[in-house]
Amino acid sequence: MRQTIIAGNWKMYKTVAESVDFVRQLLPRLEPFSNVERVVCPTFVALAPVADVLRGSAVKVGAQNVAFNKEGAYTSQIAPGMLQGLVEYVIIGHSEARKYLGETDEDINKKAKIALEYGLKPIIAVGESLETYEAGQTAAFVGGQVRAALSGISAEQMASIVIAYEPIWAIGTGKNASADLANQIISGAVRGTVRDLYGDAVAGALRIQYGGSVKPDNMADYMSQPDIDGALVGGASLKLDDFTKLVEAAAQVK
Ligand code: 13P
């Protein structure tokens, strides 16, 4: 049984005060849906105060990135040890980090490995561009990203990993991938690749989210797909009512 996981990726939205105020209001709303794992990923500067509000509660905290070195002269970077005690999850390989920070598959693999070493659970994001999608190369491309991200990661460590399939053309565009299409890529290119690498048991236990224009009105469609185990949500996770409805829909369908 894979527990559904809904994570709100707040990207570069909400000040520290807004983040703290939001989680104070969100927590009682999300409390009832205990069959769903609920995670918020605020900006780095809000992690400590948000973690203080949520410590021991029904809602978990994730970071949006992590450096791939333990420490050193890396101005602007946040080391995995600095996140320990603050977060349970860390998003790695988001398409925006790949694009704006120039992160490569190799960087993402290093980040996943060091995160695991520090007891942080990676949410590894993969997904193709519109060009790749239109060229019919999605499965090969996404499968390649999955293989690269997981290189050198053991079957045992896979229990701590979540993969998020986020087609870049569906992020923040309002143009979501249909639930059928998302399930097809997730079951084939993501879970299928993990099955090739680690076998049936690991692949069957791996939680895979869909991300890209997930909203309250399409959430139930995604959640009713057999291979989709949750969602990584941007825009809709910034709104109290929407975030609550997403978790509620997941709790009902799954
Ligand atoms: P939207 O839900 O705003 O499309 O963002 C998806 C995303 O990038 C989550 O990581």
Short mmCIF file of C-alpha atoms and ligand atoms in Angstrom, two decimals:
data_model
loop_
_atom_site.label_atom_id
_atom_site.label_comp_id
_atom_site.label_asym_id
_atom_site.label_seq_id
_atom_site.Cartn_x
_atom_site.Cartn_y
_atom_site.Cartn_z
CA MET A 1 0.00 0.00 0.00
CA ARG A 2 1.52 3.31 -1.05
CA GLN A 3 0.48 6.26 1.10
CA THR A 4 -0.68 9.21 -0.97
CA ILE A 5 1.59 12.25 -0.64
CA ILE A 6 0.54 15.79 -1.48
CA ALA A 7 3.31 18.37 -1.35
CA GLY A 8 2.89 22.10 -1.84
CA ASN A 9 5.88 23.66 -3.57
CA TRP A 10 5.63 27.35 -2.76
CA LYS A 11 8.51 28.28 -5.10
CA MET A 12 9.52 31.95 -4.60
CA TYR A 13 6.21 33.00 -3.04
CA LYS A 14 5.24 34.10 0.49
CA THR A 15 7.38 36.06 2.95
CA VAL A 16 8.39 34.51 6.26
CA ALA A 17 5.43 36.15 8.02
CA GLU A 18 3.01 35.06 5.30
CA SER A 19 4.33 31.49 5.39
CA VAL A 20 3.94 31.23 9.16
CA ASP A 21 0.48 32.75 9.09
CA PHE A 22 -0.55 30.39 6.26
CA VAL A 23 0.57 27.19 8.01
CA ARG A 24 -1.16 28.26 11.23
CA GLN A 25 -4.41 28.44 9.30
CA LEU A 26 -3.71 25.40 7.12
CA LEU A 27 -2.87 22.98 9.93
CA PRO A 28 -6.35 22.62 11.47
CA ARG A 29 -7.87 22.29 7.99
CA LEU A 30 -5.54 19.46 6.96
CA GLU A 31 -5.56 17.63 10.27
CA PRO A 32 -8.54 15.35 9.54
CA PHE A 33 -7.09 13.75 6.40
CA SER A 34 -4.68 11.40 8.12
CA ASN A 35 -4.56 8.81 5.30
CA VAL A 36 -2.72 11.39 3.15
CA GLU A 37 0.83 12.53 3.82
CA ARG A 38 0.76 16.36 3.76
CA VAL A 39 3.89 18.42 3.09
CA VAL A 40 4.63 22.12 2.60
CA CYS A 41 7.84 23.34 0.95
CA PRO A 42 8.34 27.03 1.76
CA THR A 43 11.28 29.19 0.77
CA PHE A 44 14.52 28.58 2.72
CA VAL A 45 14.25 31.61 5.01
CA ALA A 46 10.80 30.47 6.19
CA LEU A 47 11.82 26.86 6.93
CA ALA A 48 12.83 27.35 10.58
CA PRO A 49 9.77 29.33 11.73
CA VAL A 50 7.41 27.11 9.71
CA ALA A 51 9.07 24.00 11.17
CA ASP A 52 8.53 25.48 14.66
CA VAL A 53 4.79 25.81 14.01
CA LEU A 54 4.46 22.34 12.45
CA ARG A 55 6.78 20.29 14.67
CA GLY A 56 4.99 17.15 15.82
CA SER A 57 1.91 18.02 13.75
CA ALA A 58 0.06 16.38 10.88
CA VAL A 59 1.85 18.51 8.28
CA LYS A 60 5.46 17.92 7.30
CA VAL A 61 8.04 20.33 5.93
CA GLY A 62 10.21 20.07 2.81
CA ALA A 63 12.95 22.26 1.34
CA GLN A 64 13.02 23.23 -2.32
CA ASN A 65 16.66 22.33 -2.95
CA VAL A 66 19.92 21.28 -1.29
CA ALA A 67 23.60 21.59 -2.15
CA PHE A 68 25.60 18.51 -3.10
CA ASN A 69 28.52 19.24 -0.79
CA LYS A 70 28.65 18.89 2.98
CA GLU A 71 30.12 22.35 3.54
CA GLY A 72 32.62 24.71 2.00
CA ALA A 73 33.09 27.94 0.09
CA TYR A 74 29.83 27.73 -1.86
CA THR A 75 28.28 31.17 -1.49
CA SER A 76 24.46 31.06 -1.60
CA GLN A 77 24.18 27.29 -1.15
CA ILE A 78 22.38 25.41 1.65
CA ALA A 79 24.07 22.23 2.89
CA PRO A 80 22.13 19.07 3.78
CA GLY A 81 23.28 19.25 7.41
CA MET A 82 21.70 22.70 7.67
CA LEU A 83 18.32 21.20 6.81
CA GLN A 84 18.46 18.40 9.36
CA GLY A 85 15.89 18.87 12.07
CA LEU A 86 13.98 21.39 9.95
CA VAL A 87 12.68 19.28 7.07
CA GLU A 88 11.80 15.69 6.30
CA TYR A 89 11.71 16.12 2.51
CA VAL A 90 13.73 17.99 -0.09
CA ILE A 91 12.72 18.64 -3.69
CA ILE A 92 15.59 17.82 -6.02
CA GLY A 93 15.78 18.37 -9.77
CA HIS A 94 12.80 20.66 -10.16
CA SER A 95 12.65 21.84 -13.78
CA GLU A 96 13.00 25.44 -12.61
CA ALA A 97 16.25 24.58 -10.80
CA ARG A 98 17.43 22.66 -13.86
CA LYS A 99 16.62 25.68 -16.04
CA TYR A 100 17.54 28.73 -13.96
CA LEU A 101 20.34 27.22 -11.87
CA GLY A 102 21.72 25.04 -14.65
CA GLU A 103 21.40 21.83 -12.64
CA THR A 104 22.41 18.73 -14.58
CA ASP A 105 21.34 15.10 -14.17
CA GLU A 106 24.71 14.50 -12.52
CA ASP A 107 24.15 17.32 -9.99
CA ILE A 108 20.71 15.94 -9.22
CA ASN A 109 22.13 12.47 -8.61
CA LYS A 110 24.75 13.92 -6.23
CA LYS A 111 22.06 15.89 -4.40
CA ALA A 112 19.84 12.83 -4.01
CA LYS A 113 22.72 10.79 -2.63
CA ILE A 114 23.87 13.38 -0.11
CA ALA A 115 20.30 14.08 0.99
CA LEU A 116 19.85 10.38 1.76
CA GLU A 117 23.15 10.32 3.62
CA TYR A 118 21.78 13.06 5.89
CA GLY A 119 18.44 11.35 6.42
CA LEU A 120 16.48 13.73 4.18
CA LYS A 121 13.92 12.21 1.82
CA PRO A 122 14.33 13.35 -1.79
CA ILE A 123 11.35 14.22 -3.94
CA ILE A 124 13.08 13.88 -7.31
CA ALA A 125 11.39 15.81 -10.09
CA VAL A 126 11.56 14.71 -13.72
CA GLY A 127 9.72 15.84 -16.81
CA GLU A 128 10.06 16.72 -20.47
CA SER A 129 9.86 19.98 -22.41
CA LEU A 130 7.11 20.73 -24.91
CA GLU A 131 9.58 20.09 -27.72
CA THR A 132 10.43 16.62 -26.41
CA TYR A 133 6.75 15.86 -25.84
CA GLU A 134 5.80 16.91 -29.37
CA ALA A 135 8.65 14.86 -30.81
CA GLY A 136 7.20 11.76 -29.10
CA GLN A 137 10.35 11.35 -27.00
CA THR A 138 8.76 11.66 -23.56
CA ALA A 139 9.20 8.07 -22.39
CA ALA A 140 12.85 7.83 -23.47
CA PHE A 141 13.70 11.23 -22.01
CA VAL A 142 11.95 10.75 -18.66
CA GLY A 143 13.30 7.20 -18.34
CA GLY A 144 16.80 8.62 -18.87
CA GLN A 145 16.28 11.27 -16.20
CA VAL A 146 15.11 8.61 -13.74
CA ARG A 147 18.11 6.36 -14.44
CA ALA A 148 20.55 9.25 -14.09
CA ALA A 149 19.01 10.55 -10.86
CA LEU A 150 19.11 7.11 -9.22
CA SER A 151 22.61 6.06 -10.22
CA GLY A 152 24.39 4.50 -7.23
CA ILE A 153 21.30 4.59 -4.98
CA SER A 154 20.60 1.27 -3.27
CA ALA A 155 17.32 -0.67 -3.27
CA GLU A 156 17.09 -0.02 0.47
CA GLN A 157 17.49 3.73 0.00
CA MET A 158 14.69 3.71 -2.58
CA ALA A 159 12.22 3.38 0.30
CA SER A 160 12.99 7.02 1.20
CA ILE A 161 12.54 8.38 -2.32
CA VAL A 162 9.52 9.95 -4.00
CA ILE A 163 9.57 10.77 -7.71
CA ALA A 164 7.47 13.58 -9.15
CA TYR A 165 6.62 13.51 -12.84
CA GLU A 166 6.12 17.11 -13.93
CA PRO A 167 5.90 17.75 -17.67
CA ILE A 168 7.47 21.20 -18.08
CA TRP A 169 4.78 22.24 -20.53
CA ALA A 170 2.15 21.72 -17.83
CA ILE A 171 3.81 23.74 -15.07
CA GLY A 172 2.09 27.03 -14.28
CA THR A 173 0.51 27.05 -17.73
CA GLY A 174 -2.96 25.82 -16.86
CA LYS A 175 -2.33 23.21 -19.59
CA ASN A 176 -2.25 20.01 -17.56
CA ALA A 177 -1.37 16.58 -18.90
CA SER A 178 -4.52 14.45 -18.98
CA ALA A 179 -4.83 12.00 -16.11
CA ASP A 180 -4.55 9.07 -18.56
CA LEU A 181 -1.40 10.43 -20.15
CA ALA A 182 0.18 11.21 -16.77
CA ASN A 183 -0.61 7.70 -15.55
CA GLN A 184 0.83 6.17 -18.71
CA ILE A 185 4.17 8.00 -18.34
CA ILE A 186 4.32 7.38 -14.62
CA SER A 187 3.57 3.69 -14.96
CA GLY A 188 5.88 3.15 -17.95
CA ALA A 189 8.77 5.63 -18.00
CA VAL A 190 9.01 6.13 -14.24
CA ARG A 191 7.84 2.98 -12.46
CA GLY A 192 8.89 0.78 -15.39
CA THR A 193 12.42 2.18 -15.32
CA VAL A 194 12.62 1.66 -11.56
CA ARG A 195 11.38 -1.92 -12.11
CA ASP A 196 14.18 -2.50 -14.64
CA LEU A 197 16.73 -1.14 -12.18
CA TYR A 198 15.51 -2.58 -8.88
CA GLY A 199 12.82 -5.18 -9.57
CA ASP A 200 9.12 -5.50 -8.77
CA ALA A 201 9.14 -4.99 -5.01
CA VAL A 202 10.98 -1.64 -5.10
CA ALA A 203 9.02 -0.41 -8.10
CA GLY A 204 5.72 -1.44 -6.52
CA ALA A 205 6.52 0.41 -3.29
CA LEU A 206 7.80 3.63 -4.91
CA ARG A 207 5.53 6.64 -4.56
CA ILE A 208 5.20 8.73 -7.71
CA GLN A 209 3.48 12.10 -7.84
CA TYR A 210 2.10 14.02 -10.77
CA GLY A 211 2.74 17.77 -10.95
CA GLY A 212 1.68 20.49 -13.37
CA SER A 213 -1.44 22.64 -13.09
CA VAL A 214 -3.04 20.41 -10.47
CA LYS A 215 -6.18 22.16 -9.22
CA PRO A 216 -9.15 21.20 -7.04
CA ASP A 217 -11.24 20.50 -10.15
CA ASN A 218 -8.82 18.00 -11.73
CA MET A 219 -7.37 16.43 -8.57
CA ALA A 220 -9.87 13.56 -8.35
CA ASP A 221 -9.05 12.52 -11.95
CA TYR A 222 -5.36 12.22 -11.17
CA MET A 223 -5.91 10.50 -7.87
CA SER A 224 -8.16 7.87 -9.42
CA GLN A 225 -5.30 6.68 -11.62
CA PRO A 226 -3.66 3.50 -10.32
CA ASP A 227 -0.03 4.59 -10.66
CA ILE A 228 -0.37 8.18 -9.41
CA ASP A 229 0.31 8.33 -5.68
CA GLY A 230 -0.09 12.02 -5.03
CA ALA A 231 0.73 15.45 -6.37
CA LEU A 232 3.45 18.08 -6.28
CA VAL A 233 1.51 21.31 -6.45
CA GLY A 234 2.61 24.86 -7.16
CA GLY A 235 -0.02 27.58 -7.60
CA ALA A 236 -2.97 25.85 -5.95
CA SER A 237 -0.92 25.11 -2.82
CA LEU A 238 -0.58 28.84 -2.14
CA LYS A 239 -4.29 29.17 -1.43
CA LEU A 240 -5.84 27.85 1.78
CA ASP A 241 -9.10 26.70 0.24
CA ASP A 242 -7.47 25.09 -2.78
CA PHE A 243 -4.80 23.27 -0.77
CA THR A 244 -7.48 21.94 1.57
CA LYS A 245 -9.65 20.77 -1.34
CA LEU A 246 -6.70 18.96 -2.95
CA VAL A 247 -5.97 17.00 0.21
CA GLU A 248 -9.65 16.33 0.76
CA ALA A 249 -10.05 15.00 -2.80
CA ALA A 250 -7.00 12.76 -2.39
CA ALA A 251 -8.28 11.46 0.94
CA GLN A 252 -11.63 10.58 -0.63
CA VAL A 253 -10.42 8.96 -3.85
CA LYS A 254 -7.49 6.94 -2.53
P1 13P B 1 1.81 24.45 -10.82
O1 13P B 1 0.96 23.58 -9.93
O2 13P B 1 1.73 25.91 -10.46
O3 13P B 1 1.60 24.17 -12.27
O4 13P B 1 3.34 24.05 -10.49
C1 13P B 1 3.72 22.72 -10.54
C2 13P B 1 5.08 22.59 -9.97
O5 13P B 1 6.06 23.01 -10.56
C3 13P B 1 5.21 21.97 -8.62
O6 13P B 1 6.54 21.69 -8.34
#
